[in-house]
mmCIF file of C-alpha atoms in Angstrom:
data_model
loop_
_atom_site.group_PDB
_atom_site.id
_atom_site.type_symbol
_atom_site.label_atom_id
_atom_site.label_comp_id
_atom_site.label_asym_id
_atom_site.label_seq_id
_atom_site.Cartn_x
_atom_site.Cartn_y
_atom_site.Cartn_z
ATOM 1 C CA MET A 1 129.782 106.055 105.258
ATOM 2 C CA GLN A 2 126.062 105.400 105.675
ATOM 3 C CA ILE A 3 125.893 103.542 102.362
ATOM 4 C CA LYS A 4 128.889 101.407 103.386
ATOM 5 C CA ILE A 5 127.089 100.580 106.638
ATOM 6 C CA ALA A 6 123.967 99.682 104.655
ATOM 7 C CA ASP A 7 126.054 97.472 102.333
ATOM 8 C CA SER A 8 127.454 95.638 105.372
ATOM 9 C CA LEU A 9 123.951 95.117 106.745
ATOM 10 C CA PHE A 10 122.778 93.936 103.316
ATOM 11 C CA GLN A 11 125.585 91.369 103.112
ATOM 12 C CA ALA A 12 124.726 90.195 106.623
ATOM 13 C CA ASN A 13 121.126 89.656 105.439
ATOM 14 C CA ARG A 14 119.835 92.362 107.796
ATOM 15 C CA LEU A 15 117.684 93.613 104.978
ATOM 16 C CA LEU A 16 115.146 95.776 106.801
ATOM 17 C CA GLU A 17 117.886 97.774 108.556
ATOM 18 C CA ALA A 18 119.739 98.184 105.266
ATOM 19 C CA GLU A 19 116.533 99.255 103.509
ATOM 20 C CA LYS A 20 115.952 102.153 105.917
ATOM 21 C CA ILE A 21 119.448 103.547 105.280
ATOM 22 C CA TYR A 22 119.244 103.007 101.518
ATOM 23 C CA ARG A 23 115.899 104.813 101.250
ATOM 24 C CA LEU A 24 117.164 107.681 103.393
ATOM 25 C CA ASN A 25 120.259 108.205 101.223
ATOM 26 C CA LEU A 26 118.821 107.422 97.783
ATOM 27 C CA PRO A 27 117.861 111.045 96.885
ATOM 28 C CA LYS A 28 121.373 112.293 97.734
ATOM 29 C CA ALA A 29 123.602 109.466 96.466
ATOM 30 C CA LEU A 30 123.297 110.063 92.725
ATOM 31 C CA ALA A 31 126.501 108.206 91.875
ATOM 32 C CA GLU A 32 125.295 105.141 93.789
ATOM 33 C CA SER A 33 121.629 105.365 92.791
ATOM 34 C CA GLU A 34 121.587 102.386 90.399
ATOM 35 C CA ASN A 35 123.350 100.141 92.912
ATOM 36 C CA ILE A 36 120.996 101.240 95.700
ATOM 37 C CA LYS A 37 117.901 100.716 93.549
ATOM 38 C CA LEU A 38 119.031 97.199 92.622
ATOM 39 C CA LYS A 39 119.446 96.327 96.295
ATOM 40 C CA LEU A 40 116.114 97.928 97.203
ATOM 41 C CA ALA A 41 114.494 95.869 94.431
ATOM 42 C CA PHE A 42 116.080 92.724 95.911
ATOM 43 C CA ILE A 43 114.834 93.635 99.393
ATOM 44 C CA SER A 44 111.346 94.342 98.021
ATOM 45 C CA LYS A 45 111.339 90.921 96.354
ATOM 46 C CA ALA A 46 112.345 89.312 99.655
ATOM 47 C CA LYS A 47 109.455 91.162 101.376
ATOM 48 C CA ASN A 48 107.054 90.153 98.570
ATOM 49 C CA ASP A 49 106.467 93.876 97.956
ATOM 50 C CA TRP A 50 106.056 93.468 94.206
ATOM 51 C CA LEU A 51 104.928 97.064 93.595
ATOM 52 C CA SER A 52 108.145 98.507 95.094
ATOM 53 C CA GLU A 53 110.217 95.969 93.165
ATOM 54 C CA LEU A 54 108.491 97.073 89.959
ATOM 55 C CA TYR A 55 109.183 100.701 90.793
ATOM 56 C CA PHE A 56 112.913 100.316 91.484
ATOM 57 C CA LEU A 57 113.556 98.001 88.530
ATOM 58 C CA SER A 58 111.553 100.257 86.210
ATOM 59 C CA SER A 59 113.570 103.248 87.415
ATOM 60 C CA ILE A 60 116.790 101.512 86.362
ATOM 61 C CA HIS A 61 115.147 100.234 83.183
ATOM 62 C CA ALA A 62 114.201 103.775 82.151
ATOM 63 C CA LYS A 63 117.836 104.905 82.208
ATOM 64 C CA GLN A 64 119.775 101.756 81.399
ATOM 65 C CA ASN A 65 117.612 99.116 79.759
ATOM 66 C CA SER A 66 119.043 95.613 80.040
ATOM 67 C CA LEU A 67 117.804 92.163 79.063
ATOM 68 C CA ALA A 68 117.899 90.832 82.638
ATOM 69 C CA ILE A 69 115.813 93.697 84.069
ATOM 70 C CA ALA A 70 113.360 93.640 81.152
ATOM 71 C CA LYS A 71 112.841 89.893 81.593
ATOM 72 C CA ARG A 72 112.278 90.262 85.358
ATOM 73 C CA LEU A 73 109.752 93.054 84.792
ATOM 74 C CA GLU A 74 107.968 90.935 82.207
ATOM 75 C CA GLU A 75 107.939 87.987 84.636
ATOM 76 C CA ILE A 76 106.293 90.082 87.381
ATOM 77 C CA GLY A 77 103.839 91.523 84.850
ATOM 78 C CA VAL A 78 102.743 88.067 83.687
ATOM 79 C CA LYS A 79 102.448 86.769 87.268
ATOM 80 C CA ARG A 80 100.346 89.761 88.355
ATOM 81 C CA ASN A 81 98.408 90.016 85.087
ATOM 82 C CA LEU A 82 99.755 93.519 84.436
ATOM 83 C CA THR A 83 100.309 95.312 81.150
ATOM 84 C CA GLY A 84 103.133 97.606 80.083
ATOM 85 C CA TYR A 85 105.994 95.243 80.942
ATOM 86 C CA GLU A 86 106.095 93.144 77.798
ATOM 87 C CA VAL A 87 109.430 93.049 75.971
ATOM 88 C CA THR A 88 108.728 95.167 72.901
ATOM 89 C CA LEU A 89 110.526 96.435 69.819
ATOM 90 C CA ILE A 90 111.396 99.605 71.773
ATOM 91 C CA ASP A 91 113.176 97.467 74.380
ATOM 92 C CA GLN A 92 115.196 95.736 71.672
ATOM 93 C CA ILE A 93 116.132 99.096 70.135
ATOM 94 C CA GLU A 94 117.205 100.326 73.579
ATOM 95 C CA TRP A 95 119.418 97.251 74.127
ATOM 96 C CA ILE A 96 121.224 97.999 70.869
ATOM 97 C CA TYR A 97 121.326 101.701 71.747
ATOM 98 C CA PHE A 98 122.980 101.193 75.139
ATOM 99 C CA ALA A 99 125.375 98.551 73.807
ATOM 100 C CA LEU A 100 126.615 100.764 70.955
ATOM 101 C CA PHE A 101 126.095 104.196 72.550
ATOM 102 C CA PRO A 102 129.773 105.043 73.346
ATOM 103 C CA TYR A 103 131.002 104.006 69.897
ATOM 104 C CA VAL A 104 128.202 105.542 67.813
ATOM 105 C CA THR A 105 128.268 108.785 69.816
ATOM 106 C CA SER A 106 132.038 109.099 69.392
ATOM 107 C CA ILE A 107 131.723 108.607 65.626
ATOM 108 C CA LEU A 108 128.856 111.100 65.329
ATOM 109 C CA VAL A 109 130.638 113.749 67.395
ATOM 110 C CA GLY A 110 133.857 113.148 65.455
ATOM 111 C CA LEU A 111 132.089 113.660 62.125
ATOM 112 C CA GLY A 112 130.460 116.830 63.457
ATOM 113 C CA LEU A 113 133.792 118.244 64.621
ATOM 114 C CA TYR A 114 135.288 117.377 61.241
ATOM 115 C CA GLY A 115 132.545 119.461 59.614
ATOM 116 C CA VAL A 116 133.283 122.343 61.997
ATOM 117 C CA LEU A 117 136.992 122.195 61.137
ATOM 118 C CA ILE A 118 136.208 122.329 57.424
ATOM 119 C CA LEU A 119 134.092 125.465 57.910
ATOM 120 C CA ILE A 120 136.813 127.072 60.074
ATOM 121 C CA PHE A 121 139.403 126.237 57.433
ATOM 122 C CA LYS A 122 137.251 127.826 54.714
ATOM 123 C CA PHE A 123 136.651 130.901 56.897
ATOM 124 C CA ARG A 124 140.363 131.409 57.560
ATOM 125 C CA ARG A 125 141.034 131.187 53.828
ATOM 126 C CA ARG A 126 138.393 133.886 53.354
ATOM 127 C CA ARG A 127 136.206 131.598 51.302
ATOM 128 C CA ARG A 128 132.496 132.257 51.391
ATOM 129 C CA LEU A 129 130.483 130.123 53.798
ATOM 130 C CA ARG A 130 127.105 129.210 52.405
ATOM 131 C CA LYS A 131 124.180 129.552 54.794
ATOM 132 C CA VAL A 132 122.921 126.080 53.894
ATOM 133 C CA GLN A 133 126.203 124.544 55.143
ATOM 134 C CA ILE A 134 125.783 126.167 58.553
ATOM 135 C CA ILE A 135 122.121 125.078 58.711
ATOM 136 C CA TYR A 136 123.060 121.486 57.848
ATOM 137 C CA LEU A 137 125.752 121.480 60.534
ATOM 138 C CA MET A 138 123.359 122.853 63.171
ATOM 139 C CA ALA A 139 120.743 120.271 62.185
ATOM 140 C CA TYR A 140 123.365 117.536 62.432
ATOM 141 C CA PHE A 141 124.375 118.540 65.962
ATOM 142 C CA SER A 142 120.688 118.743 66.915
ATOM 143 C CA PHE A 143 120.325 115.139 65.753
ATOM 144 C CA VAL A 144 123.370 114.119 67.831
ATOM 145 C CA LEU A 145 121.848 115.841 70.869
ATOM 146 C CA LEU A 146 118.559 113.993 70.374
ATOM 147 C CA PHE A 147 120.402 110.694 69.943
ATOM 148 C CA ALA A 148 122.409 111.237 73.131
ATOM 149 C CA ASN A 149 119.227 111.979 75.125
ATOM 150 C CA PHE A 150 116.994 109.339 73.539
ATOM 151 C CA PRO A 151 116.124 107.512 76.814
ATOM 152 C CA GLY A 152 115.033 110.802 78.378
ATOM 153 C CA PHE A 153 112.062 110.978 76.004
ATOM 154 C CA LEU A 154 110.672 107.673 77.298
ATOM 155 C CA ARG A 155 108.986 108.723 80.529
ATOM 156 C CA TYR A 156 107.426 105.933 82.560
ATOM 157 C CA GLY A 157 104.988 105.796 85.430
ATOM 158 C CA ILE A 158 103.339 103.093 87.537
ATOM 159 C CA ILE A 159 99.670 103.034 88.505
ATOM 160 C CA THR A 160 99.494 103.216 92.304
ATOM 161 C CA SER A 161 95.712 103.423 92.768
ATOM 162 C CA GLU A 162 93.656 100.254 92.965
ATOM 163 C CA LYS A 163 91.884 101.437 89.808
ATOM 164 C CA ALA A 164 92.747 104.204 87.350
ATOM 165 C CA TYR A 165 90.439 105.256 84.522
ATOM 166 C CA LEU A 166 92.041 105.948 81.155
ATOM 167 C CA ARG A 167 89.696 108.527 79.623
ATOM 168 C CA GLU A 168 89.299 109.799 76.077
ATOM 169 C CA PHE A 169 89.937 113.410 77.094
ATOM 170 C CA ALA A 170 90.906 115.340 80.209
ATOM 171 C CA SER A 171 87.604 115.358 82.044
ATOM 172 C CA ALA A 172 85.872 113.250 84.677
ATOM 173 C CA ALA A 173 82.860 113.196 82.326
ATOM 174 C CA ALA A 174 84.897 111.705 79.440
ATOM 175 C CA PRO A 175 84.191 108.119 78.344
ATOM 176 C CA VAL A 176 86.448 105.483 79.916
ATOM 177 C CA LYS A 177 88.651 103.747 77.363
ATOM 178 C CA LYS A 178 90.213 101.317 79.787
ATOM 179 C CA ILE A 179 90.464 100.568 83.513
ATOM 180 C CA LEU A 180 94.086 100.258 84.656
ATOM 181 C CA GLN A 181 94.833 98.230 87.737
ATOM 182 C CA LYS A 182 97.480 98.832 90.357
ATOM 183 C CA GLY A 183 100.981 98.117 89.056
ATOM 184 C CA ASN A 184 100.333 98.698 85.350
ATOM 185 C CA ARG A 185 103.053 100.740 83.662
ATOM 186 C CA ILE A 186 102.366 103.688 81.377
ATOM 187 C CA ASN A 187 104.300 106.067 79.165
ATOM 188 C CA TYR A 188 103.325 109.628 79.966
ATOM 189 C CA TRP A 189 103.945 113.113 78.527
ATOM 190 C CA ASN A 190 102.603 116.465 79.571
ATOM 191 C CA THR A 191 100.561 117.214 82.665
ATOM 192 C CA LYS A 192 97.767 119.783 82.750
ATOM 193 C CA ASP A 193 95.826 120.552 85.915
ATOM 194 C CA VAL A 194 95.002 117.163 87.457
ATOM 195 C CA TRP A 195 95.356 115.174 84.216
ATOM 196 C CA VAL A 196 98.325 113.562 82.509
ATOM 197 C CA THR A 197 98.497 112.412 78.884
ATOM 198 C CA CYS A 198 99.672 108.825 78.650
ATOM 199 C CA LEU A 199 100.056 105.799 76.399
ATOM 200 C CA GLN A 200 99.083 102.388 77.686
ATOM 201 C CA ASP A 201 98.850 99.213 75.632
ATOM 202 C CA GLY A 202 98.750 101.214 72.394
ATOM 203 C CA GLN A 203 95.979 103.548 73.567
ATOM 204 C CA ILE A 204 96.435 107.266 74.208
ATOM 205 C CA GLY A 205 94.301 108.770 76.940
ATOM 206 C CA TYR A 206 94.250 110.740 80.176
ATOM 207 C CA ILE A 207 94.468 109.664 83.798
ATOM 208 C CA LYS A 208 94.502 111.655 87.027
ATOM 209 C CA VAL A 209 97.925 112.579 88.392
ATOM 210 C CA ASN A 210 97.006 111.082 91.786
ATOM 211 C CA ASP A 211 96.559 107.652 90.189
ATOM 212 C CA TYR A 212 100.193 107.090 89.197
ATOM 213 C CA SER A 213 103.748 107.568 90.396
ATOM 214 C CA PRO A 214 106.352 108.852 87.899
ATOM 215 C CA ILE A 215 109.500 106.761 87.579
ATOM 216 C CA ASP A 216 112.683 108.785 87.991
#
């Protein structure tokens, strides 16, 4: 009901009132999260709050990459002189991935189930199952699992500090490889203590966890 009220306010161009309700319900409304984030991105654009717009669009982009969102992110990045928003080969692979995901996944799962049926058929006929066949089948299903969760391995974050120092190793005494400005997007991996390992503009380094906000 609250989201419906917010939608009515949004359509009536009462954006600030709608924004309050959307933000309040965003953590709970998982089924509506993409729709809410799109509207929050629109409201942020109307408020000229480019950092929030980047955050909400990047959050959608991380789970469902699309040409329109990628182009808008790139446009903001160019306007604000930010890095990490360029349309790359990974983006193009993701577009193909999302476009073909239902079909390719169905084929892969179908082939895997066919392999399982063959092994069951051999077992019921008391024919010997070779260990290598079982290993190959397990490896195949592991590949399918990785394929189905491919976007989950691309973890993004946005620099929220005015300046963030990308260092060579996890120490305040480490040499600075690059200074990242507010709004730059990074790919990040593991976090240890107050440092997070990240990739930015082709360079791997470490920044402080307080200097960025993870995109979820």
